XYZ file of C-alpha atoms in Angstrom:
229
model
C 167.448 68.698 178.381
C 169.788 66.090 177.867
C 172.659 65.558 175.519
C 170.808 63.282 173.102
C 168.214 65.488 173.146
C 169.875 68.419 172.273
C 172.049 66.847 169.175
C 168.731 65.448 167.476
C 167.107 69.063 168.229
C 170.465 70.548 166.190
C 169.913 67.354 163.455
C 166.118 68.413 162.924
C 166.964 72.295 162.603
C 169.706 71.676 160.083
C 168.023 69.370 157.884
C 164.451 71.796 158.042
C 166.879 75.213 157.282
C 168.613 73.297 154.562
C 165.148 72.118 153.060
C 163.517 75.327 153.695
C 166.215 77.035 151.553
C 166.278 74.833 148.996
C 169.631 73.396 149.686
C 167.963 69.907 149.750
C 165.524 69.872 147.077
C 162.633 67.724 146.638
C 163.377 63.799 146.308
C 166.618 64.098 147.458
C 168.287 60.545 149.523
C 169.278 61.467 153.462
C 172.581 60.233 153.808
C 172.261 58.652 157.391
C 176.496 58.015 157.981
C 177.064 61.438 156.658
C 175.443 63.025 159.431
C 175.998 60.615 161.767
C 179.783 61.449 160.856
C 179.190 65.056 160.755
C 177.366 65.497 164.324
C 179.804 62.569 165.995
C 176.378 60.592 166.998
C 175.111 56.968 166.180
C 172.648 56.464 163.171
C 169.746 55.090 166.192
C 169.750 59.333 166.600
C 169.890 60.179 163.502
C 166.666 58.200 162.832
C 165.341 59.214 165.584
C 165.929 62.662 164.365
C 164.600 61.976 160.715
C 161.397 60.254 162.030
C 160.650 63.573 163.506
C 161.215 65.247 160.137
C 159.104 62.389 158.711
C 156.631 63.422 161.187
C 156.553 66.949 159.967
C 156.258 65.773 156.569
C 159.511 67.129 155.575
C 161.058 63.802 154.967
C 159.462 60.593 153.748
C 160.909 56.781 154.370
C 160.844 54.424 150.929
C 160.583 50.784 152.037
C 164.007 49.402 151.024
C 165.182 52.089 149.527
C 166.141 54.984 152.511
C 164.575 58.509 153.728
C 164.218 61.008 150.727
C 162.995 64.857 151.047
C 159.421 64.880 150.166
C 157.778 65.149 147.493
C 154.290 67.017 148.010
C 151.165 66.348 146.316
C 148.997 68.374 143.913
C 146.307 68.041 147.213
C 149.002 68.723 149.681
C 150.088 71.643 148.141
C 146.781 73.248 147.794
C 146.172 72.728 151.861
C 149.365 73.879 152.951
C 148.641 77.395 150.502
C 145.192 77.326 152.437
C 146.499 76.965 155.618
C 149.214 79.404 155.381
C 147.163 81.945 154.201
C 144.829 81.246 157.653
C 148.055 81.314 159.720
C 149.172 84.431 157.761
C 145.910 86.481 158.656
C 145.745 85.315 162.481
C 149.415 86.175 162.660
C 148.522 89.931 161.263
C 145.932 90.558 163.806
C 148.012 89.247 166.601
C 151.053 91.330 165.394
C 148.277 94.863 165.164
C 147.713 94.147 168.686
C 151.416 93.852 169.825
C 153.853 95.147 167.737
C 156.138 98.047 168.823
C 157.186 100.798 166.692
C 160.765 98.627 167.393
C 159.630 95.748 166.094
C 158.355 97.067 163.062
C 161.548 99.460 162.515
C 163.096 95.899 162.260
C 161.111 94.669 160.005
C 161.475 97.769 157.576
C 165.327 96.803 157.931
C 164.780 93.697 156.891
C 162.601 95.035 154.056
C 165.580 97.241 152.385
C 168.179 94.556 152.641
C 166.215 92.367 151.033
C 165.542 95.010 148.086
C 169.907 95.635 148.305
C 170.695 91.892 147.571
C 168.304 91.568 144.663
C 169.339 94.918 143.212
C 172.755 93.654 143.883
C 172.899 89.899 143.512
C 169.709 88.609 142.277
C 166.922 86.536 143.106
C 168.871 83.633 145.083
C 170.622 86.100 147.602
C 166.902 87.843 148.234
C 164.722 84.571 148.668
C 166.300 83.887 151.921
C 165.317 87.657 153.619
C 161.903 87.138 151.570
C 160.969 83.677 154.086
C 162.873 85.213 157.146
C 160.381 88.340 156.957
C 157.075 85.863 157.321
C 158.973 83.899 159.825
C 160.110 87.224 161.976
C 156.582 88.028 161.533
C 155.156 84.928 163.013
C 157.707 85.640 166.134
C 156.197 88.942 166.687
C 152.632 87.644 166.901
C 153.846 86.108 170.273
C 152.555 82.833 169.930
C 154.956 80.273 169.983
C 152.607 77.146 169.101
C 151.496 79.541 165.768
C 154.865 79.967 165.046
C 155.561 76.514 165.040
C 152.672 75.880 162.505
C 153.855 78.557 160.416
C 157.272 77.372 160.062
C 156.665 73.858 159.096
C 154.033 75.313 156.341
C 156.627 77.573 154.575
C 159.003 74.861 154.580
C 156.877 72.684 152.996
C 155.901 75.300 150.980
C 158.867 75.733 149.693
C 159.397 71.993 148.451
C 156.255 72.921 146.560
C 157.543 75.891 144.841
C 160.548 74.012 143.742
C 158.268 71.365 142.177
C 155.666 73.071 141.022
C 157.129 76.662 140.454
C 156.295 77.447 136.539
C 156.794 81.660 136.193
C 160.443 82.552 138.059
C 160.658 86.182 138.803
C 163.753 88.401 140.090
C 161.655 89.315 143.286
C 159.645 88.084 146.152
C 157.813 90.662 147.314
C 159.738 93.423 149.329
C 157.806 96.003 148.236
C 154.584 93.945 149.238
C 156.062 93.559 152.374
C 156.716 97.115 153.080
C 153.407 97.811 151.990
C 152.147 95.139 154.655
C 154.272 96.902 157.382
C 152.969 100.120 156.624
C 149.064 99.059 157.219
C 150.568 97.678 160.228
C 151.658 100.526 161.224
C 148.489 101.965 161.145
C 147.097 99.294 162.645
C 144.536 98.421 160.420
C 144.420 94.907 160.666
C 141.729 94.476 157.406
C 143.987 96.400 155.350
C 147.123 94.464 155.905
C 145.165 91.401 155.621
C 144.197 92.052 152.319
C 147.765 92.880 151.179
C 148.851 89.844 152.553
C 146.340 88.025 150.264
C 147.972 90.231 147.060
C 151.081 89.125 147.708
C 150.320 85.593 148.515
C 148.234 85.425 145.492
C 151.330 86.979 143.205
C 153.391 83.892 144.943
C 150.802 81.114 143.974
C 150.739 82.591 140.776
C 153.935 81.189 139.886
C 152.839 78.042 140.323
C 151.408 75.560 137.906
C 149.918 72.930 140.393
C 150.134 69.804 137.436
C 151.355 66.494 137.603
C 153.399 67.389 134.493
C 154.832 70.174 135.692
C 156.025 68.172 138.995
C 157.316 65.554 136.581
C 159.166 68.041 134.672
C 160.737 69.237 137.716
C 161.768 65.954 139.022
C 163.304 65.045 135.119
C 165.183 67.948 135.124
C 166.556 67.345 138.699
C 168.037 64.100 137.074
C 169.995 65.617 134.322
C 170.862 68.422 136.583
C 172.511 65.249 139.022
C 173.681 63.486 135.900
C 175.278 65.970 133.660
C 177.438 67.230 136.639
C 178.974 64.071 136.939
C-alpha cells in the first residue's frame, strides 16, 4: 500500500467513524479544505476519499453545493433495517460455530461496561458500546466481507436513527445483548436469532418512518445550528 492509499483510508475511516457515532449528522456539509489541512494532503486526495464514501452511501454530492452527510430516504431506511436483520442472522450462525468461551467472555465484559456507562453517564456514553457489541459480534463471525457489509449498514442506520427516531430511551439493549450471548454459549442458533430479532424490533420501534419526521429533525438541526451563533 502506498502513502496515498494509506491517507485515503485514514480519511475514510475518520469520517465513517464520525458519522457512525453521530458526530457528523445527516445534512452536514463536508469541508474539503479542513480535511486537506488536517491530513496534510491535497484536495484532490480528499475528493478521492469522499468519492469512496459517496459510493458507500454515507455522503452525497449536491451539484454546485458540495458534499454532505447523506440523508437516507424512507425506502432506503426500510431496506437497511431488513438487510441488518439478514446480516445479524448470518453472523449468529457463524459465531455459534466459531466463537470460543474467551470470545464470549469478552462480549460479556463489553456488555457490563455498556451497562455501567448508562448507569453513570446516561444514554450518550453507552450508545457507542452498544454499537460496538454488534460490530464485535460480526468480527467474531470470521468473514471479512460480511463484516465490511455489516459496518456499512450499521453506519448508514445511524443516520436513519438521527433523522427518524421518535422515541429516545436511556438504554440501547445491554440486557438484550447479555441474553443473546447466553444463547450463543448454549450453541442455540434459533434462540440467539430470536433474541436478536426481538432486540432489533425494539430498536426499530423507536423510529417513525414518515417524511414529516425526517423534515422535523432537519428543521430542529437548523434551529440548533443557528441559535448557537
